[in-house]
Amino acid sequence: MKRLCVYCGSNSGGQPDYAIAARQLAHAMISKNYGLVYGGASVGIMGEIADTFLEEGGEVIGIIPKGLFVKEVAHTGLTELREVNSMHERKSLMAELSDGFIALPGGFGTIEEFLEIITWSQLGMHQKPCGLLNVCHYYDKIIEFLNHAVSEHFIKKIHRSMVLIEECPDALLEKFETYKAPEVAKWIDQKSI
Ligand code: AMP
């Protein structure tokens, strides 16, 4: 089975639309027979997407670092909960088990996880699709900043194009299905030094 990793807030956010979008994404993924890989928590948007998956009989693998969060935070009803030794191990296992990566709205954790996986993509370490689900235009300012970084020649256009963006889960999953990673021969080549 193909699996997608979803990064998302451990908080619920300031409006119900964020949780609604998490549930819509779960339904869209299940209808396309995708399993879910995520951070293993029962709280916030993370809990919302995991619970919806489980209610619909979907496969959910949670990956949580030992001892970092209070015990009650870990979701106890998942198909599989893997405990790892560090945040680094968690992120690399999430990457290994998944065929693509989606960020729903979230805070530092979500943004950091997404930027790391897109950086790995830029380095040619994987060729899997990475997308922002821009619910209620939550990510507009980050998107604006990425475009600014392109104008200022810190991000190449071809690398910026690796960030897939949609407001609706079905449209994002469609982009995932046709995604072909641009060829990245070398991150630092002769021309860029
Ligand atoms: P944030 O966006 O800062 O709420 O962080 C959410 C992201 O960071 C998730 O994708 C998780 O992988 C990780 N994370 C942060 N807080 C927790 C938590 N309390 N329990 C499990 N994972 C968390």
Coordinates of C-alpha atoms and ligand atoms in Angstrom, one line a residue:
M1 CA 0.0 0.0 0.0
K2 CA 1.1 3.5 -0.7
R3 CA 1.4 5.9 2.3
L4 CA 1.5 9.6 2.6
C5 CA 3.1 11.4 5.5
V6 CA 1.0 14.3 6.9
Y7 CA 2.7 16.9 9.0
C8 CA 0.2 19.0 11.0
G9 CA -0.4 21.0 14.2
S10 CA -0.4 19.5 17.6
N11 CA -2.9 22.3 18.3
S12 CA -6.3 22.6 16.7
G13 CA -5.9 26.2 15.3
G14 CA -8.1 29.2 15.7
Q15 CA -11.0 28.1 13.4
P16 CA -12.9 24.9 12.8
D17 CA -12.0 24.8 9.1
Y18 CA -8.6 23.4 10.0
A19 CA -10.0 20.3 11.6
I20 CA -12.6 20.0 8.8
A21 CA -9.8 20.1 6.2
A22 CA -7.9 17.4 8.2
R23 CA -11.0 15.2 8.0
Q24 CA -11.5 16.0 4.3
L25 CA -7.8 15.0 3.6
A26 CA -8.3 11.8 5.5
H27 CA -11.4 10.9 3.3
A28 CA -9.6 11.9 0.1
M29 CA -6.6 9.7 1.0
I30 CA -8.7 6.7 2.0
S31 CA -10.7 6.9 -1.2
K32 CA -7.4 6.6 -3.1
N33 CA -6.3 3.8 -0.8
Y34 CA -3.4 5.6 0.8
G35 CA -2.3 4.8 4.3
L36 CA -1.3 7.6 6.8
V37 CA 2.1 8.2 8.4
Y38 CA 2.2 10.9 11.0
G39 CA 3.7 12.0 14.3
G40 CA 1.7 9.7 16.5
A41 CA -0.2 12.2 18.7
S42 CA -3.8 12.2 19.8
V43 CA -4.1 16.0 20.1
G44 CA -4.9 18.9 17.8
I45 CA -5.1 18.5 14.0
M46 CA -2.8 15.4 14.4
G47 CA -5.5 13.6 16.5
E48 CA -8.2 14.8 14.1
I49 CA -6.7 13.2 11.0
A50 CA -5.7 10.0 12.8
D51 CA -9.2 9.5 14.3
T52 CA -10.9 10.1 10.9
F53 CA -8.6 7.5 9.3
L54 CA -9.3 5.0 12.0
E55 CA -13.1 5.5 11.9
E56 CA -13.0 4.8 8.2
G57 CA -10.8 1.7 8.6
G58 CA -7.7 3.2 7.2
E59 CA -4.1 2.3 8.1
V60 CA -2.3 4.7 10.4
I61 CA 1.3 4.5 11.4
G62 CA 2.4 6.9 14.1
I63 CA 6.0 7.6 14.9
I64 CA 6.8 9.2 18.2
P65 CA 10.0 9.8 20.1
K66 CA 10.4 8.1 23.4
G67 CA 10.2 10.3 26.5
L68 CA 9.8 13.6 24.7
F69 CA 6.1 14.1 25.0
V70 CA 3.9 13.2 28.0
K71 CA 2.5 9.7 27.7
E72 CA -1.1 10.8 27.3
V73 CA -0.2 12.6 24.0
A74 CA 0.6 9.3 22.1
H75 CA -2.4 7.9 20.3
T76 CA -3.2 4.5 21.7
G77 CA -5.6 3.2 19.0
L78 CA -3.3 3.3 15.9
T79 CA -2.7 0.5 13.5
E80 CA 0.9 0.8 14.6
L81 CA 2.8 3.1 16.9
R82 CA 6.5 3.1 16.5
E83 CA 8.7 4.6 19.3
V84 CA 12.0 6.0 18.2
N85 CA 14.9 7.5 20.1
S86 CA 15.0 11.1 18.8
M87 CA 13.3 13.7 16.6
H88 CA 15.9 13.0 13.9
E89 CA 15.1 9.3 13.9
R90 CA 11.4 10.1 13.7
K91 CA 11.7 12.3 10.7
S92 CA 13.9 9.9 8.8
L93 CA 11.6 7.0 9.5
M94 CA 8.6 9.1 8.4
A95 CA 10.5 9.9 5.2
E96 CA 11.4 6.2 4.6
L97 CA 7.9 4.8 5.1
S98 CA 6.1 7.5 3.0
D99 CA 5.6 8.0 -0.7
G100 CA 4.8 11.7 -0.4
F101 CA 4.5 14.5 2.1
I102 CA 1.7 16.9 2.9
A103 CA 1.6 19.8 5.4
L104 CA -1.7 20.8 6.8
P105 CA -1.8 24.0 8.9
G106 CA 0.5 23.8 12.0
G107 CA 3.2 25.6 13.9
F108 CA 7.0 25.3 14.2
G109 CA 7.0 21.5 14.2
T110 CA 4.9 21.3 11.0
I111 CA 6.8 24.1 9.2
E112 CA 10.2 22.6 10.1
E113 CA 9.3 19.1 9.1
F114 CA 8.0 20.3 5.7
L115 CA 11.0 22.6 5.0
E116 CA 13.3 19.7 5.9
I117 CA 11.7 17.2 3.5
I118 CA 11.6 19.8 0.7
T119 CA 15.3 20.5 1.3
W120 CA 16.0 16.7 1.0
S121 CA 14.1 16.9 -2.3
Q122 CA 16.2 19.8 -3.5
L123 CA 19.3 17.8 -2.7
G124 CA 18.0 14.9 -4.8
M125 CA 17.8 12.7 -1.7
H126 CA 14.3 11.6 -2.7
Q127 CA 12.0 12.1 -5.7
K128 CA 8.6 12.0 -3.8
P129 CA 6.0 14.8 -4.0
C130 CA 5.7 17.4 -1.3
G131 CA 2.7 19.7 -0.9
L132 CA 1.1 22.4 1.2
L133 CA -2.6 22.1 1.8
N134 CA -3.3 25.8 1.9
V135 CA -6.5 25.7 4.0
C136 CA -8.1 29.1 4.4
H137 CA -4.9 30.6 2.9
Y138 CA -3.0 29.7 6.0
Y139 CA 0.3 29.3 4.1
D140 CA -0.1 32.4 1.9
K141 CA 2.7 34.3 3.7
I142 CA 5.1 31.4 3.5
I143 CA 4.3 31.0 -0.2
E144 CA 4.9 34.8 -0.7
F145 CA 8.2 34.4 1.2
L146 CA 9.3 31.5 -1.0
N147 CA 8.6 33.6 -4.1
H148 CA 10.6 36.4 -2.6
A149 CA 13.5 34.0 -2.0
V150 CA 13.3 33.1 -5.7
S151 CA 13.4 36.8 -6.7
E152 CA 16.4 37.3 -4.5
H153 CA 18.2 34.3 -6.0
F154 CA 18.3 32.2 -2.9
I155 CA 15.9 29.5 -4.2
K156 CA 16.0 28.4 -7.8
K157 CA 12.7 28.4 -9.7
I158 CA 13.0 24.7 -10.4
H159 CA 13.3 24.0 -6.7
R160 CA 10.4 26.3 -5.8
S161 CA 8.3 24.3 -8.3
M162 CA 8.8 21.2 -6.1
V163 CA 6.4 22.8 -3.5
L164 CA 3.0 21.7 -4.7
I165 CA 0.2 23.9 -3.4
E166 CA -3.6 23.4 -3.4
E167 CA -6.5 24.4 -1.3
C168 CA -8.5 21.3 -1.8
P169 CA -7.2 17.7 -0.9
D170 CA -8.4 16.0 -4.1
A171 CA -6.6 18.6 -6.3
L172 CA -3.4 18.2 -4.3
L173 CA -3.6 14.4 -4.5
E174 CA -4.1 14.7 -8.3
K175 CA -0.9 16.7 -8.5
F176 CA 0.9 14.1 -6.4
E177 CA -0.2 11.3 -8.8
T178 CA 1.3 13.1 -11.8
Y179 CA 4.4 14.6 -10.1
K180 CA 7.7 14.0 -11.6
A181 CA 10.7 15.3 -9.7
P182 CA 12.8 17.7 -11.7
E183 CA 16.3 16.3 -12.4
V184 CA 18.7 17.8 -9.9
A185 CA 22.2 16.8 -11.0
K186 CA 24.1 18.5 -8.3
W187 CA 23.1 21.0 -5.6
I188 CA 26.2 23.1 -5.9
D189 CA 27.5 23.1 -9.4
Q190 CA 30.4 25.0 -11.0
K191 CA 28.0 27.7 -12.3
S192 CA 26.6 28.6 -8.9
I193 CA 30.0 29.2 -7.1
Ligands
AMP1 P1 3.5 21.9 15.7 O1 3.2 22.3 14.2 O2 4.5 22.8 16.3 O3 2.3 21.8 16.5 O4 4.2 20.5 15.6 C1 3.5 19.4 15.0 C2 4.5 18.6 14.3 O5 5.6 18.4 15.1 C3 3.9 17.2 14.0 O6 3.9 16.9 12.6 C4 4.7 16.3 14.8 O7 5.5 15.4 14.0 C5 5.6 17.1 15.7 N1 5.0 17.3 17.1 C6 5.0 18.5 17.7 N2 4.4 18.4 18.9 C7 4.0 17.1 19.1 C8 3.4 16.4 20.1 N3 2.9 17.0 21.2 N4 3.2 15.1 19.9 C9 3.6 14.5 18.8 N5 4.3 15.1 17.8 C10 4.4 16.4 17.9

